[in-house]
Amino acid sequence: MLLLSIALTSIVGTIIPQNQNPADYYRAYGDFLYRLFNILGIFDMYHSWWFQFMLVLLTMNIIVCSIDRLSATWKIVFAKNPSFNLSRFRNLSQKETFSGNQPPNELKKSYEPFISRHFGYTKVEETEKGFCIFAEKWRWTRLGVYTVHLSVILLLLGGLIGSIFGFRGYVNIPEGEAVNSIRTMPSGKIQPLGFEIKCNSFNVSFYDNGAPKEYRSNLTILEKGHPVYKKDIIVNDPLRYKGYSIFQSSYGKMPATATPEKKTAVQKPSGKITLDFVSQQSGKSYRIQTVVGKPVEIPEGLGKFMVVAYKKKAEFVGQNIGEAYEGILTPQGGKPVEVLLPLRFPSFDRMRKGKVVISVVNQTTERSNPGSPAGVRYYTGLQVTKDPGVLLVYTGFIVMILGCFITFFMSHQRVCIEIIKGKTKSKVIVTGTANKNKMGMQQKVKRLSDQLADLTPGS
Amino acid sequence: MTSSILLSITTFIYGAAAVFYLAHWIFKKELLGKLGTWTALIGVAGNIGGIILRWVESYQMGIGHAPLSNMYESLVFFSGTLVIIYLIIERKTRNSIIGGFATPIAFLAMAYASMSPNISDRIEPLIPALKSNWLIAHVITCFLGYSAFAIAFGISIMYLAKQKDVQGTSNMLSRFPKAMVLDELNHQMIMFGFLFLSIGIITGSVWANSAWGSYWSWDPKETWSLITWFIYATLLHARMMRGWYGKRIAYLSIFGFMAVLFTYFGVNLLPGLHSYGSF
Ligand code: HEM
């Protein structure tokens, strides 16, 4: 089935990291595989033509199937006079039977209002042996499936609109300055905004253990130089203006006169790196000097560690955490793991909860030094997005939840209460069907039968 | 008493409940089943108490947040919901044999949370990205879904065991609920789980949109939750359209739960956003 094949191919994308540096891919996969993967678009497979094609195929399939079946369902749902087939109810194997003291006519009089209170539609018919009360409810829930499918289509459509008309860009704004355009990713084009964003101030705070606590930018929106809107943004609380959303994304420090750098630069570090390795088991600390690319053996059999790169602006969960080394730790007999060592946060690696905690010694540069020269100020890194598809996607979300609920937990229920005239007593037979959850329906029929029996005392 | 100690005790109570339920199944003593139920109830009380205590402790530490922010806390929540859902089923079906296949999962999850060296039970302050009510909604709904799938998994195993013994000769299996009832329960649990997994993915997506500015970015955890969702959607379609039931649904349900486990534990082995922290 198509659903499963999409699931299977999606797996590939989780195994091969997406949208990385081409050089890294080349090193990892070799010449042949690299070219093959590149042609197939596997390094960005969720945006490749064949993956998108599968999504389109899926959409077509849902639309075609649904329309195909919808016409039949439509007729059932919107029938003027729901038709009841007495013999079908008589043929049901599960019946609830009890006897009533009154004649069928009396019973009918007391049952009918009760039934019509609980069901949307009731109809009474005379039969050769007495009366028959038909009732039904929730006929429309047969459309639940189509609601779910509609929501899937809304999601895909919203995604499509977003990818065609939306964009995402980044901009760094020094405190006190304003910008009127952003650089979109991944194309790198300059996108004018039609208004200005001014960063009044930026603040960052940390917990005692070095983990970041809050990034806060105080922004003002300017239209033709006049402030029109002011807001503090933090992660999880973006500013929304004219269809644009402005998110807190990164930050940095800069000398008062310089302009902020636009791109993350990967630089060769200068010279030796001193690392501290603290064994969590023994609590002992080992100081070892190394350079990029030179593996070191960690004492106590804790494995090998190699610094592989220096980043001027490393990212952790989307946040700029400043200068950092990237390394690979290979525990003895274990899988290699990537380790990030930000210079500003020596206890950062404790978060990894490994057997050894690694930190960089004495590399704090002038930037992260609190006693740095005067005139250093922050800039805030903002992400600005415009996605006209979001509204459609969120509508799809709500429709999907409602649709699933209707489809799973509500059903079109029909009951038939047949009252048969006997010699002294009347016989009442209660039967019912539902288009889903038949076992649950049996219990409902039983309960209904008990309730009806209680309505006519003495029976 | 600290929440960690209370939750460790809860782990053992769940272990005891699992033993009682299994003994009830093997030795056919009604009393053991009752004991299992009461032990499980005490376990739930401890579990809920532990969660509340942990919440209070986080406020006393000055970093107050709902205890749903890391692997440890989510596993604790998972065990609690699993046992609660199970107890509801027990009440409805009046059969406590399923307990022998549901409570051990809760026990294992709690034991793994408390004992694994990779999981810290310390209360950590929240990094900025995790400070969101959407995250809380996300964790709660996802784990409600996962608990339902876990129970469906246990029921599927029971179903397959029952199927192997068509004549009903084995008296170990004779007190299982009827195969048809198991099949129906399996289906109900999967529908319940699917609804909550859907809401879980949706709330996660809304959270991502407020934190990183994108409601879907194909990171491995997201992709795997989508894969899981597709597997269960396939199961539902197979049942509703092809009329599959019984064994094939049970196998699909087990397969789906493997995907759940991978989404939760395995994804940390893959490269990506979620892989550094525990979430
Ligand atoms: C992942 C999202 C979903 C996709 C991509 C999807 C896709 C499809 C497709 C392609 C068909 C037609 C197949 C055929 O006729 O051969 C179909 C039918 C159907 N789907 Fe879905 N579906 C999705 C979600 C759901 C959900 C959540 C339900 C919930 C119960 C559902 C219930 C049904 C049913 C009952 C049919 C048969 C239609 C009928 O009898 O009128 N689908 N689906």
CSV table of C-alpha atoms and ligand atoms in Angstrom, one decimal, chain A residues 1-3 58-66 68-70 73 142 144-146 148-149 152 156 400 403-404 407-408, chain B residues 191 194 198 229-230 233 236-237 240-242, ligand 1:
chain,number,residue,atom,x,y,z
A,1,MET,CA,0.0,0.0,0.0
A,2,LEU,CA,1.0,3.5,-0.7
A,3,LEU,CA,0.9,4.6,2.9
A,58,LEU,CA,-1.3,9.9,-2.1
A,59,THR,CA,-3.5,13.0,-2.3
A,60,MET,CA,-4.9,11.9,-5.7
A,61,ASN,CA,-5.6,8.4,-4.3
A,62,ILE,CA,-7.4,9.8,-1.3
A,63,ILE,CA,-9.4,12.2,-3.4
A,64,VAL,CA,-10.4,9.6,-6.0
A,65,CYS,CA,-11.3,6.9,-3.5
A,66,SER,CA,-13.2,9.3,-1.3
A,68,ASP,CA,-15.8,7.3,-5.5
A,69,ARG,CA,-17.4,6.2,-2.3
A,70,LEU,CA,-18.8,9.5,-1.2
A,73,THR,CA,-22.6,7.4,1.3
A,142,ARG,CA,-20.9,8.0,8.2
A,144,GLY,CA,-16.5,11.0,9.5
A,145,VAL,CA,-14.0,9.1,7.3
A,146,TYR,CA,-14.3,11.8,4.7
A,148,VAL,CA,-10.4,12.7,8.2
A,149,HIS,CA,-9.4,12.4,4.5
A,152,VAL,CA,-5.2,15.1,5.2
A,156,LEU,CA,-0.9,18.7,2.2
A,400,MET,CA,-8.5,15.8,11.7
A,403,GLY,CA,-12.9,13.6,12.2
A,404,CYS,CA,-11.0,10.9,14.0
A,407,THR,CA,-15.0,8.0,12.9
A,408,PHE,CA,-13.7,6.1,15.9
B,191,MET,CA,-8.4,3.6,17.8
B,194,PHE,CA,-4.4,6.6,17.2
B,198,SER,CA,-2.7,12.3,16.2
B,229,TRP,CA,1.2,7.0,12.6
B,230,PHE,CA,1.2,5.6,9.0
B,233,ALA,CA,-3.4,4.1,9.8
B,236,LEU,CA,-7.1,0.8,10.6
B,237,HIS,CA,-7.5,0.8,6.8
B,240,MET,CA,-12.1,-1.3,7.9
B,241,MET,CA,-11.7,-1.9,4.1
B,242,ARG,CA,-10.1,-5.3,3.7
C,1,HEM,C1,-2.9,9.1,7.0
C,1,HEM,C2,-4.0,9.6,6.6
C,1,HEM,C3,-4.8,8.8,5.7
C,1,HEM,C4,-4.6,8.5,4.4
C,1,HEM,C5,-3.4,8.9,3.6
C,1,HEM,C6,-5.7,7.8,3.9
C,1,HEM,C7,-5.9,7.3,2.6
C,1,HEM,C8,-6.9,6.5,2.2
C,1,HEM,C9,-7.0,6.1,0.8
C,1,HEM,C10,-6.0,6.3,-0.2
C,1,HEM,C11,-8.2,5.4,0.8
C,1,HEM,C12,-8.8,4.7,-0.4
C,1,HEM,C13,-8.2,3.4,-0.6
C,1,HEM,C14,-8.9,2.5,-1.6
C,1,HEM,O1,-10.1,2.8,-1.9
C,1,HEM,O2,-8.3,1.5,-2.1
C,1,HEM,C15,-8.8,5.4,2.0
C,1,HEM,C16,-10.0,4.8,2.4
C,1,HEM,C17,-10.5,4.8,3.6
C,1,HEM,N1,-9.9,5.4,4.7
C,1,HEM,FE1,-8.3,6.5,4.8
C,1,HEM,N2,-6.6,7.6,4.9
C,1,HEM,C18,-6.1,8.2,6.0
C,1,HEM,C19,-6.6,8.3,7.2
C,1,HEM,C20,-7.7,7.6,7.6
C,1,HEM,C21,-8.1,7.6,8.9
C,1,HEM,C22,-7.5,8.3,10.1
C,1,HEM,C23,-9.2,6.9,8.8
C,1,HEM,C24,-10.0,6.7,10.1
C,1,HEM,C25,-10.7,5.9,10.4
C,1,HEM,C26,-9.5,6.4,7.5
C,1,HEM,C27,-10.5,5.6,7.1
C,1,HEM,C28,-10.7,5.2,5.8
C,1,HEM,C29,-11.8,4.4,5.3
C,1,HEM,C30,-12.9,3.9,6.2
C,1,HEM,C31,-11.7,4.2,4.0
C,1,HEM,C32,-12.6,3.5,3.1
C,1,HEM,C33,-13.5,4.6,2.5
C,1,HEM,C34,-14.9,4.2,2.4
C,1,HEM,O3,-15.2,3.0,2.6
C,1,HEM,O4,-15.7,5.0,2.0
C,1,HEM,N3,-8.5,6.9,6.7
C,1,HEM,N4,-8.0,6.1,2.9
